[in-house]
XYZ file of N, CA and C in Angstrom:
666
model
N -24.814 -18.841 12.761
C -26.080 -19.075 13.335
C -26.819 -17.736 13.028
N -28.336 -17.827 12.612
C -28.963 -16.639 12.217
C -30.368 -16.685 13.101
N -30.781 -15.299 13.506
C -32.074 -15.157 13.944
C -32.826 -14.193 13.341
N -33.950 -14.335 12.656
C -34.459 -13.470 12.076
C -35.566 -12.452 12.947
N -35.538 -11.229 12.700
C -36.065 -10.353 13.664
C -37.468 -9.867 12.886
N -37.887 -10.144 11.647
C -38.990 -10.175 10.988
C -39.439 -11.278 9.945
N -40.375 -11.109 9.421
C -40.922 -12.401 8.668
C -40.476 -12.103 6.999
N -39.448 -11.553 6.908
C -38.912 -11.319 5.520
C -37.896 -12.048 5.080
N -38.109 -12.863 4.352
C -37.048 -13.655 3.996
C -35.670 -12.986 3.221
N -35.875 -11.916 2.859
C -34.796 -11.026 2.205
C -34.000 -10.655 3.269
N -34.434 -10.354 4.300
C -33.380 -10.101 5.544
C -32.070 -11.197 5.457
N -32.534 -12.471 4.940
C -31.249 -13.549 4.848
C -30.250 -13.066 4.068
N -30.869 -12.579 2.776
C -29.894 -12.305 1.484
C -29.102 -11.089 1.894
N -29.927 -9.915 2.858
C -29.047 -8.860 3.290
C -28.164 -8.911 4.300
N -28.473 -10.038 5.231
C -27.217 -10.412 6.168
C -26.239 -11.252 5.365
N -26.406 -12.293 4.615
C -25.283 -12.811 3.819
C -24.555 -11.596 3.339
N -25.177 -10.811 2.444
C -24.463 -9.869 1.853
C -23.547 -9.090 2.508
N -23.913 -8.663 3.815
C -23.291 -7.709 4.880
C -22.121 -8.467 5.388
N -22.553 -10.043 5.638
C -21.086 -10.811 5.957
C -20.158 -10.887 4.896
N -20.598 -11.111 3.975
C -19.584 -11.454 2.653
C -18.892 -9.791 2.294
N -19.461 -8.915 2.513
C -18.868 -7.612 2.321
C -17.876 -7.289 3.689
N -18.205 -7.651 5.005
C -17.254 -7.426 5.863
C -16.077 -8.476 5.759
N -16.293 -9.752 5.459
C -15.233 -10.662 5.383
C -14.062 -10.094 4.084
N -14.592 -9.585 3.088
C -13.865 -9.199 1.577
C -13.225 -7.990 2.210
N -13.643 -6.953 3.137
C -12.963 -5.984 3.435
C -11.907 -6.040 4.506
N -11.896 -7.145 5.364
C -11.127 -7.445 6.105
C -9.615 -8.152 5.299
N -10.272 -8.892 4.359
C -9.002 -9.340 3.470
C -8.220 -8.355 2.752
N -9.116 -7.457 1.970
C -8.531 -6.181 1.508
C -7.491 -5.383 2.696
N -7.864 -5.214 3.750
C -7.460 -4.416 4.712
C -5.769 -5.221 5.112
N -6.072 -6.698 5.265
C -4.773 -7.539 5.565
C -3.839 -7.633 4.297
N -4.394 -7.594 3.009
C -3.736 -7.555 2.062
C -2.829 -6.356 1.773
N -3.357 -5.338 1.900
C -2.611 -3.991 2.155
C -1.642 -3.839 2.951
N -1.961 -3.833 4.091
C -1.051 -3.690 4.939
C 0.218 -4.880 5.275
N 0.006 -6.300 4.954
C 0.862 -7.131 5.051
C 1.613 -6.889 3.445
N 1.235 -6.658 2.453
C 2.221 -6.494 1.379
C 2.838 -5.258 1.503
N 2.428 -4.309 1.940
C 3.559 -2.904 2.075
C 4.688 -3.370 3.342
N 4.185 -3.976 4.319
C 5.160 -4.333 5.433
C 6.301 -5.114 4.854
N 5.565 -6.404 4.186
C 6.766 -7.307 3.475
C 7.815 -6.378 2.771
N 6.904 -5.617 1.875
C 7.721 -4.514 0.972
C 8.919 -4.006 1.841
N 8.858 -3.269 2.827
C 9.368 -2.616 3.542
C 10.583 -3.481 4.241
N 10.274 -4.563 4.751
C 11.307 -5.591 5.415
C 12.345 -6.100 4.455
N 11.581 -6.506 2.960
C 12.551 -6.874 1.870
C 13.466 -5.619 1.479
N 13.041 -4.578 1.471
C 14.058 -3.604 1.195
C 15.027 -3.399 1.946
N 14.669 -3.284 3.395
C 15.874 -3.039 4.472
C 16.946 -4.286 4.214
N 16.046 -5.627 4.322
C 17.111 -6.776 4.487
C 17.890 -6.866 3.112
N 17.450 -6.773 2.075
C 18.239 -6.530 0.837
C 19.370 -5.928 1.081
N 18.975 -4.603 1.293
C 20.186 -3.404 1.430
C 21.286 -3.735 2.486
N 20.682 -4.459 3.861
C 21.717 -4.730 4.672
C 22.605 -6.132 4.244
N 21.987 -6.972 3.896
C 22.533 -8.150 3.574
C 23.318 -8.179 2.177
N 22.836 -7.646 1.124
C 23.406 -7.682 -0.067
C 23.927 -6.447 -0.702
N 24.020 -5.308 0.334
C 24.352 -3.986 -0.247
C 25.635 -3.975 -1.013
N 26.733 -4.706 -0.282
C 28.044 -4.286 -1.128
C 28.005 -5.063 -2.555
N 27.139 -6.208 -2.743
C 27.066 -6.885 -3.989
C 26.424 -5.950 -4.933
N 25.621 -4.802 -4.555
C 24.671 -4.126 -5.145
C 25.536 -2.823 -5.627
N 26.475 -2.482 -5.105
C 27.308 -1.193 -5.178
C 27.119 -0.164 -4.147
N 26.506 -0.616 -2.986
C 26.045 0.462 -2.076
C 27.235 0.286 -1.030
N 27.452 1.578 -0.458
C 28.548 1.645 0.547
C 27.878 0.722 2.041
N 29.062 0.410 2.662
C 28.523 -0.618 4.045
C 27.619 0.187 4.750
N 27.840 1.614 5.131
C 27.031 2.516 6.005
C 25.920 3.085 5.418
N 25.399 2.746 4.216
C 24.528 3.402 3.418
C 23.156 2.558 3.462
N 21.994 3.049 3.975
C 20.747 2.128 3.816
C 19.614 3.259 3.316
N 18.832 2.480 2.582
C 17.640 3.305 1.935
C 16.753 3.992 2.652
N 16.776 3.769 3.799
C 15.585 4.488 4.694
C 16.277 4.470 6.243
N 15.925 5.822 6.836
C 16.112 5.682 8.422
C 15.243 5.334 8.928
N 15.484 5.256 10.189
C 14.219 4.793 11.297
C 13.211 5.545 11.232
N 13.148 6.819 11.299
C 11.984 7.723 11.558
C 11.503 8.005 10.416
N 11.827 7.428 8.953
C 11.121 7.353 7.807
C 10.270 6.140 7.660
N 10.934 5.180 8.266
C 9.912 3.879 8.416
C 8.987 4.157 9.285
N 9.119 4.929 10.311
C 7.975 5.002 11.475
C 7.158 6.100 10.666
N 7.367 6.799 10.094
C 6.240 7.711 9.314
C 5.439 7.029 8.271
N 6.357 5.906 7.490
C 5.333 5.431 6.660
C 4.169 4.492 7.439
N 4.756 3.706 8.416
C 3.822 2.831 8.843
C 2.809 3.672 9.674
N 3.065 4.851 10.283
C 2.112 5.443 11.067
C 1.190 6.383 10.144
N 1.417 6.986 9.265
C 1.016 8.186 8.767
C 0.608 7.570 7.067
N 1.183 6.852 6.500
C 0.906 6.274 5.150
C 0.300 5.015 5.132
N 0.330 4.219 5.809
C 0.134 2.827 5.916
C -1.528 2.611 6.481
N -1.564 3.132 7.719
C -2.932 3.442 8.575
C -3.816 4.091 7.792
N -3.934 5.155 7.380
C -5.270 5.963 6.788
C -5.705 4.918 5.530
N -5.010 4.714 4.654
C -5.650 3.987 3.511
C -6.091 2.412 3.932
N -5.476 1.941 4.887
C -5.799 0.656 5.342
C -7.356 0.768 5.795
N -7.640 1.707 6.859
C -8.848 1.963 7.360
C -9.920 2.250 6.077
N -9.734 2.955 5.153
C -10.317 3.255 4.018
C -10.859 1.954 3.381
N -10.117 1.025 3.362
C -10.079 -0.292 2.682
C -11.101 -0.926 3.423
N -11.268 -0.812 4.666
C -12.108 -1.377 5.603
C -13.563 -1.307 5.616
N -13.606 0.067 4.779
C -15.291 0.472 4.096
C -15.468 0.377 2.871
N -14.726 -0.223 2.091
C -14.692 -0.248 0.649
C -16.101 -0.777 0.148
N -16.698 -0.449 -0.899
C -18.182 -1.046 -1.278
C -17.652 -2.209 -1.948
N -18.924 -3.219 -1.758
C -19.204 -4.495 -2.204
C -18.574 -4.697 -3.636
N -17.910 -5.419 -4.322
C -17.641 -5.765 -5.599
C -19.001 -6.207 -6.312
N -19.198 -6.167 -7.689
C -20.385 -6.345 -8.282
C -21.237 -7.963 -8.239
N -19.942 -8.916 -8.248
C -20.413 -10.315 -8.116
C -20.508 -10.787 -6.982
N -20.350 -9.873 -5.696
C -20.337 -10.615 -4.486
C -21.358 -11.552 -3.954
N -22.373 -11.545 -4.722
C -23.621 -12.530 -4.120
C -23.521 -13.548 -5.194
N -22.777 -13.614 -6.118
C -22.969 -14.533 -7.096
C -21.482 -15.308 -7.074
N -20.858 -15.442 -5.947
C -19.780 -16.288 -5.720
C -20.249 -17.448 -4.793
N -19.489 -18.510 -4.993
C -20.058 -19.680 -4.319
C -19.655 -19.587 -2.944
N -20.358 -20.060 -1.759
C -20.195 -19.768 -0.542
C -18.840 -20.474 -0.115
N -18.087 -19.644 0.900
C -16.680 -20.022 1.404
C -16.935 -21.107 2.522
N -16.089 -21.967 2.373
C -16.181 -22.829 3.075
C -15.427 -22.615 4.625
N -16.278 -22.965 6.030
C -15.881 -22.592 7.323
C -14.544 -22.845 7.378
N -13.908 -23.706 7.147
C -12.499 -23.912 7.432
C -11.634 -23.221 6.488
N -11.802 -22.831 5.428
C -11.038 -21.900 4.618
C -10.381 -20.683 5.379
N -9.147 -20.427 5.002
C -8.472 -19.348 5.590
C -8.468 -18.036 4.822
N -8.381 -16.842 5.387
C -8.322 -15.660 4.600
C -7.062 -15.829 3.549
N -6.031 -16.301 4.068
C -4.673 -16.534 3.552
C -4.621 -17.773 2.585
N -5.650 -17.474 1.246
C -5.366 -18.601 0.518
C -4.423 -18.464 -0.325
N -4.190 -19.406 -1.525
C -3.192 -19.324 -2.284
C -3.048 -17.925 -3.385
N -4.006 -17.482 -3.745
C -3.948 -16.300 -4.650
C -3.659 -15.054 -3.558
N -4.010 -15.144 -2.510
C -3.601 -14.005 -1.428
C -2.220 -14.190 -1.175
N -1.839 -15.235 -0.818
C -0.370 -15.533 -0.392
C 0.373 -15.025 -1.724
N 0.292 -15.460 -2.865
C 0.880 -14.809 -4.148
C 0.670 -13.462 -4.269
N -0.508 -12.632 -3.887
C -0.646 -11.710 -4.189
C 0.679 -10.847 -3.291
N 0.686 -11.192 -1.674
C 1.589 -10.704 -0.899
C 3.048 -10.915 -1.211
N 3.281 -11.860 -1.886
C 4.753 -12.177 -2.204
C 5.223 -11.121 -3.487
N 4.373 -11.166 -4.325
C 4.321 -10.434 -5.842
C 4.389 -9.002 -5.069
N 3.575 -8.194 -4.687
C 3.268 -6.962 -4.407
C 4.517 -6.644 -3.499
N 4.700 -7.368 -2.368
C 5.839 -6.980 -1.517
C 7.354 -7.003 -1.997
N 7.308 -8.162 -3.037
C 8.694 -8.385 -3.778
C 8.776 -6.847 -4.516
N 7.758 -6.735 -5.436
C 8.053 -5.437 -6.265
C 8.112 -4.253 -5.593
N 7.570 -3.885 -4.673
C 7.579 -2.886 -3.582
C 9.152 -2.750 -3.276
N 9.623 -3.851 -2.609
C 11.001 -3.760 -2.517
C 11.866 -3.378 -3.618
N 11.784 -4.189 -4.714
C 12.656 -3.875 -5.938
C 12.703 -2.589 -6.410
N 11.439 -1.839 -6.622
C 11.280 -0.715 -7.347
C 11.699 0.449 -6.422
N 11.637 0.319 -5.238
C 12.197 1.330 -4.404
C 13.595 1.214 -4.222
N 14.175 0.196 -4.253
C 15.696 -0.160 -3.919
C 16.071 0.259 -5.312
N 15.532 0.179 -6.373
C 16.055 0.173 -7.686
C 16.156 2.062 -7.978
N 15.296 2.538 -7.183
C 15.435 4.074 -7.519
C 16.344 4.476 -6.680
N 16.698 3.980 -5.165
C 17.777 4.455 -4.593
C 19.137 4.218 -5.093
N 19.465 2.970 -5.698
C 20.458 2.780 -6.202
C 20.879 3.840 -7.503
N 19.835 3.751 -8.492
C 19.902 4.659 -9.370
C 20.128 6.169 -9.200
N 19.649 6.597 -7.825
C 19.859 7.990 -7.594
C 21.343 8.199 -7.040
N 21.804 7.240 -6.363
C 23.277 7.034 -5.861
C 24.292 7.279 -7.108
N 23.881 6.372 -8.184
C 24.946 6.186 -9.281
C 24.663 7.277 -10.063
N 23.753 8.230 -10.062
C 23.454 9.191 -11.129
C 23.952 10.401 -10.324
N 24.883 10.490 -9.212
C 25.427 11.502 -8.618
C 24.898 12.037 -7.763
N 23.599 11.784 -7.415
C 22.931 12.569 -6.300
C 23.408 12.334 -5.074
N 23.313 13.060 -4.059
C 23.898 12.875 -2.649
C 23.267 12.005 -1.875
N 23.759 11.534 -0.675
C 23.140 10.249 0.053
C 21.642 10.837 0.515
N 21.349 11.905 1.267
C 19.979 12.198 1.556
C 19.284 12.466 0.422
N 19.435 12.783 -0.698
C 18.572 13.117 -1.792
C 18.138 11.967 -2.410
N 19.168 10.660 -2.250
C 18.752 9.299 -2.567
C 17.929 8.692 -1.683
N 18.012 9.214 -0.429
C 17.275 8.521 0.506
C 15.662 9.044 0.675
N 15.661 10.327 0.120
C 14.525 11.076 -0.140
C 13.619 10.288 -1.254
N 14.105 10.312 -2.429
C 13.863 9.764 -3.413
C 13.206 8.168 -3.125
N 14.002 7.771 -2.560
C 13.419 6.326 -2.106
C 12.200 6.096 -1.275
N 12.198 7.192 -0.293
C 11.224 7.380 0.677
C 10.027 7.704 0.080
N 10.156 8.851 -0.863
C 8.692 9.035 -1.474
C 8.412 8.087 -2.661
N 9.191 7.328 -3.177
C 8.885 6.236 -4.144
C 8.006 5.175 -3.225
N 8.601 4.812 -2.039
C 8.135 3.852 -1.376
C 6.413 4.286 -0.781
N 6.400 5.225 -0.509
C 5.437 5.867 -0.234
C 4.169 6.026 -1.378
N 4.587 6.209 -2.658
C 3.599 6.538 -3.586
C 3.540 4.871 -4.271
N 4.288 4.059 -4.250
C 4.217 2.679 -4.329
C 2.950 2.087 -3.452
N 2.924 2.230 -2.197
C 1.849 1.898 -1.370
C 0.696 2.408 -1.396
N 0.591 3.637 -2.023
C -0.710 4.508 -2.603
C -1.245 3.779 -3.610
N -0.560 3.339 -4.807
C -0.771 2.603 -5.847
C -1.389 1.397 -5.381
N -0.538 0.393 -4.360
C -0.945 -0.704 -4.050
C -2.309 -0.714 -3.364
N -2.578 0.560 -2.611
C -4.153 0.529 -1.963
C -5.146 0.241 -3.155
N -4.795 1.025 -4.095
C -6.037 0.679 -5.141
C -5.859 -0.546 -5.984
N -4.744 -1.301 -5.890
C -4.701 -2.742 -6.337
C -5.346 -3.680 -5.350
N -5.701 -3.158 -4.122
C -6.137 -4.437 -3.152
C -7.432 -4.164 -3.218
N -8.277 -3.167 -3.662
C -9.349 -2.986 -3.751
C -10.320 -4.092 -4.474
N -9.682 -4.868 -5.103
C -10.267 -6.243 -5.811
C -9.340 -6.996 -6.148
N -9.658 -8.608 -5.958
C -8.614 -9.539 -6.302
C -8.742 -9.717 -7.812
N -10.203 -9.579 -8.410
C -10.486 -10.113 -9.722
C -10.848 -8.546 -10.803
N -11.320 -7.690 -9.972
C -11.415 -6.649 -11.053
C -10.622 -5.561 -11.057
N -10.588 -4.912 -12.094
C -9.507 -3.958 -12.570
C -9.943 -2.566 -12.156
N -9.399 -1.340 -11.693
C -9.841 0.011 -11.004
C -10.852 0.586 -12.027
N -10.509 0.165 -13.160
C -11.507 0.786 -14.235
C -12.846 0.164 -13.945
N -12.928 -1.088 -13.627
C -14.413 -1.934 -13.666
C -15.115 -1.318 -12.393
N -14.174 -1.232 -11.274
C -15.038 -1.035 -10.092
C -15.123 0.509 -9.701
N -14.475 1.444 -10.298
C -14.685 2.619 -10.279
C -13.519 3.253 -9.431
N -12.846 4.127 -10.010
C -11.957 4.909 -9.120
C -12.313 5.558 -7.934
N -13.538 6.122 -8.264
C -14.346 7.106 -7.201
C -15.455 6.758 -6.589
N -15.400 5.303 -6.499
C -16.431 4.625 -5.892
C -15.979 4.444 -4.485
N -14.627 4.508 -3.962
C -14.417 4.601 -2.544
C -13.910 5.997 -2.131
N -14.648 7.140 -2.145
C -14.025 8.306 -1.651
C -13.243 8.401 -0.398
N -13.300 7.470 0.302
C -12.602 7.761 1.665
C -11.095 7.288 1.418
N -10.708 6.418 0.690
C -9.525 5.999 0.164
C -8.825 7.064 -0.388
N -9.695 7.560 -1.567
C -8.815 8.892 -2.244
C -8.580 10.193 -1.401
N -9.476 10.136 -0.237
C -9.271 11.226 0.789
C -8.088 10.807 1.972
N -8.158 9.626 1.926
C -6.802 9.129 3.023
C -5.574 9.138 2.159
N -5.506 9.136 1.076
C -4.190 9.227 0.232
C -4.035 10.623 -0.043
N -4.681 11.470 -0.109
C -4.550 12.881 -0.317
C -4.106 13.626 0.975
N -4.749 13.063 2.107
C -4.526 13.442 3.535
C -2.925 12.916 3.607
N -2.826 11.554 3.429
C -1.315 11.200 3.735
C -0.173 11.903 3.074
N -0.531 12.083 1.573
C 0.441 12.752 0.607
C 0.661 14.148 1.197
N -0.445 14.652 1.672
C -0.389 16.419 2.264
C 0.737 16.388 3.357
N 0.372 15.163 4.349
C 1.408 15.261 5.421
C 2.507 15.182 5.236
N 2.870 14.010 4.081
C 4.448 13.917 3.598
C 4.872 15.142 2.972
N 3.858 15.942 2.159
C 4.385 17.323 1.652
C 5.195 18.307 2.702
N 4.634 18.103 3.790
C 4.926 19.145 5.105
C 6.471 18.467 5.349
N 6.666 17.491 5.354
C 8.026 16.827 5.715
C 9.086 17.285 4.820
N 8.628 17.214 3.191
C 9.472 17.465 2.315
C 9.967 18.870 2.007
N 8.812 19.758 2.145
C 9.176 21.194 2.093
C 9.190 22.078 3.290
N 8.930 21.514 4.355
C 9.305 22.478 5.636
C 10.813 22.486 6.189
N 11.362 23.379 5.855
C 12.970 23.245 6.228
C 13.427 22.511 7.496
N 12.464 22.961 8.646
C 12.757 22.671 9.966
C 12.591 21.068 10.121
N 12.044 20.513 9.275
C 11.509 19.123 9.408
C 12.424 18.402 8.326
N 13.096 19.127 7.293
C 14.173 18.253 6.075
C 15.141 17.581 6.835
N 15.963 17.983 7.768
C 17.180 17.520 8.624
C 16.540 16.089 9.636
N 15.598 16.737 9.992
C 15.042 15.296 10.779
C 14.527 14.302 10.064
N 14.012 14.237 9.129
C 13.455 13.263 8.159
C 14.484 12.891 7.179
N 15.641 13.536 6.626
C 16.321 13.214 5.580
C 15.740 13.619 4.193
N 14.738 14.536 4.178
C 14.338 15.081 3.069
C 14.794 16.108 2.313
N 14.416 16.511 1.120
C 14.688 18.031 0.566
C 13.597 18.349 -0.482
N 13.833 19.552 -0.904
C 12.530 19.967 -1.477
C 12.622 19.406 -3.208
N 11.962 18.401 -3.217
C 11.990 17.612 -4.679
C 11.305 18.500 -5.523
N 12.311 18.433 -6.872
C 11.705 19.278 -8.049
C 10.442 18.322 -8.612
N 9.784 18.893 -9.729
C 8.784 18.252 -10.557
C 9.317 16.774 -10.958
N 10.533 16.947 -11.751
C 11.397 15.797 -12.412
C 11.301 14.611 -11.371
N 11.797 15.191 -10.050
C 11.861 14.265 -8.811
C 10.415 13.503 -8.615
N 9.336 14.317 -8.814
C 8.264 13.782 -8.537
C 7.732 12.630 -9.902
N 8.039 12.952 -10.803
C 7.687 12.220 -12.203
C 8.420 10.894 -11.943
N 9.962 11.014 -11.585
C 10.459 9.756 -11.395
C 9.922 8.777 -10.420
N 9.457 9.422 -9.190
C 9.068 8.745 -8.064
C 7.604 7.932 -8.345
N 6.877 8.548 -9.280
C 5.820 8.362 -9.420
C 5.398 7.408 -10.634
N 6.290 7.776 -11.504
C 6.369 6.803 -12.536
C 6.876 5.239 -12.338
N 7.882 5.354 -11.290
C 8.595 4.058 -10.940
C 7.244 3.356 -9.912
N 6.590 4.297 -9.197
C 5.808 3.634 -8.125
C 4.443 3.378 -8.857
N 4.309 3.703 -10.223
C 2.799 3.205 -10.663
C 3.127 1.579 -11.361
N 4.442 1.247 -11.434
C 4.582 0.235 -12.302
C 4.040 -1.258 -11.578
N 3.716 -0.815 -10.153
C 3.048 -2.008 -9.405
C 1.664 -2.466 -9.909
């Protein structure tokens, strides 16, 4: 239902555009958070259930509890909030009206959640297994997996800005809050990695330039 507070019918257009923008951003918010969390769940579940088949020792997991908590609190939250204020996509008002009974979880959205969540788990676990098999220590391998997972989620946040358009089309800098949130989250993660007193707590170590290249290159594949 709609009530006009003035005699200008363009108010209806403005209201519809605002409503569509809000709905779109709620969808982006949910797509990001759910795909990231599905990826984390699959990563841990596959490692627990199929670790021996993948060559992992029985008592070795890709992440420890405090690392998962950090990802959920520090790196999931800020980008998700930034997606909730994403500017409208170019063709927002040219789209057909959404039916009242349509769910946010349409077939394309469910497909995205499965693909993004599955790839997040796969690439993070692949880096972890590669690190172990290349002779790196347990904590080093965990830290590489931890950083790769965080970077995957940052790249995924850029993915979630549009179901239809590429980042080039909508503009990397059109949502400055998302870039700021990623920078802040990454800065907080640097503290965990390079401050010695926190390294033992979070199972991290001072990553080298090559380590960052590996993590970022793997994560960018999403």
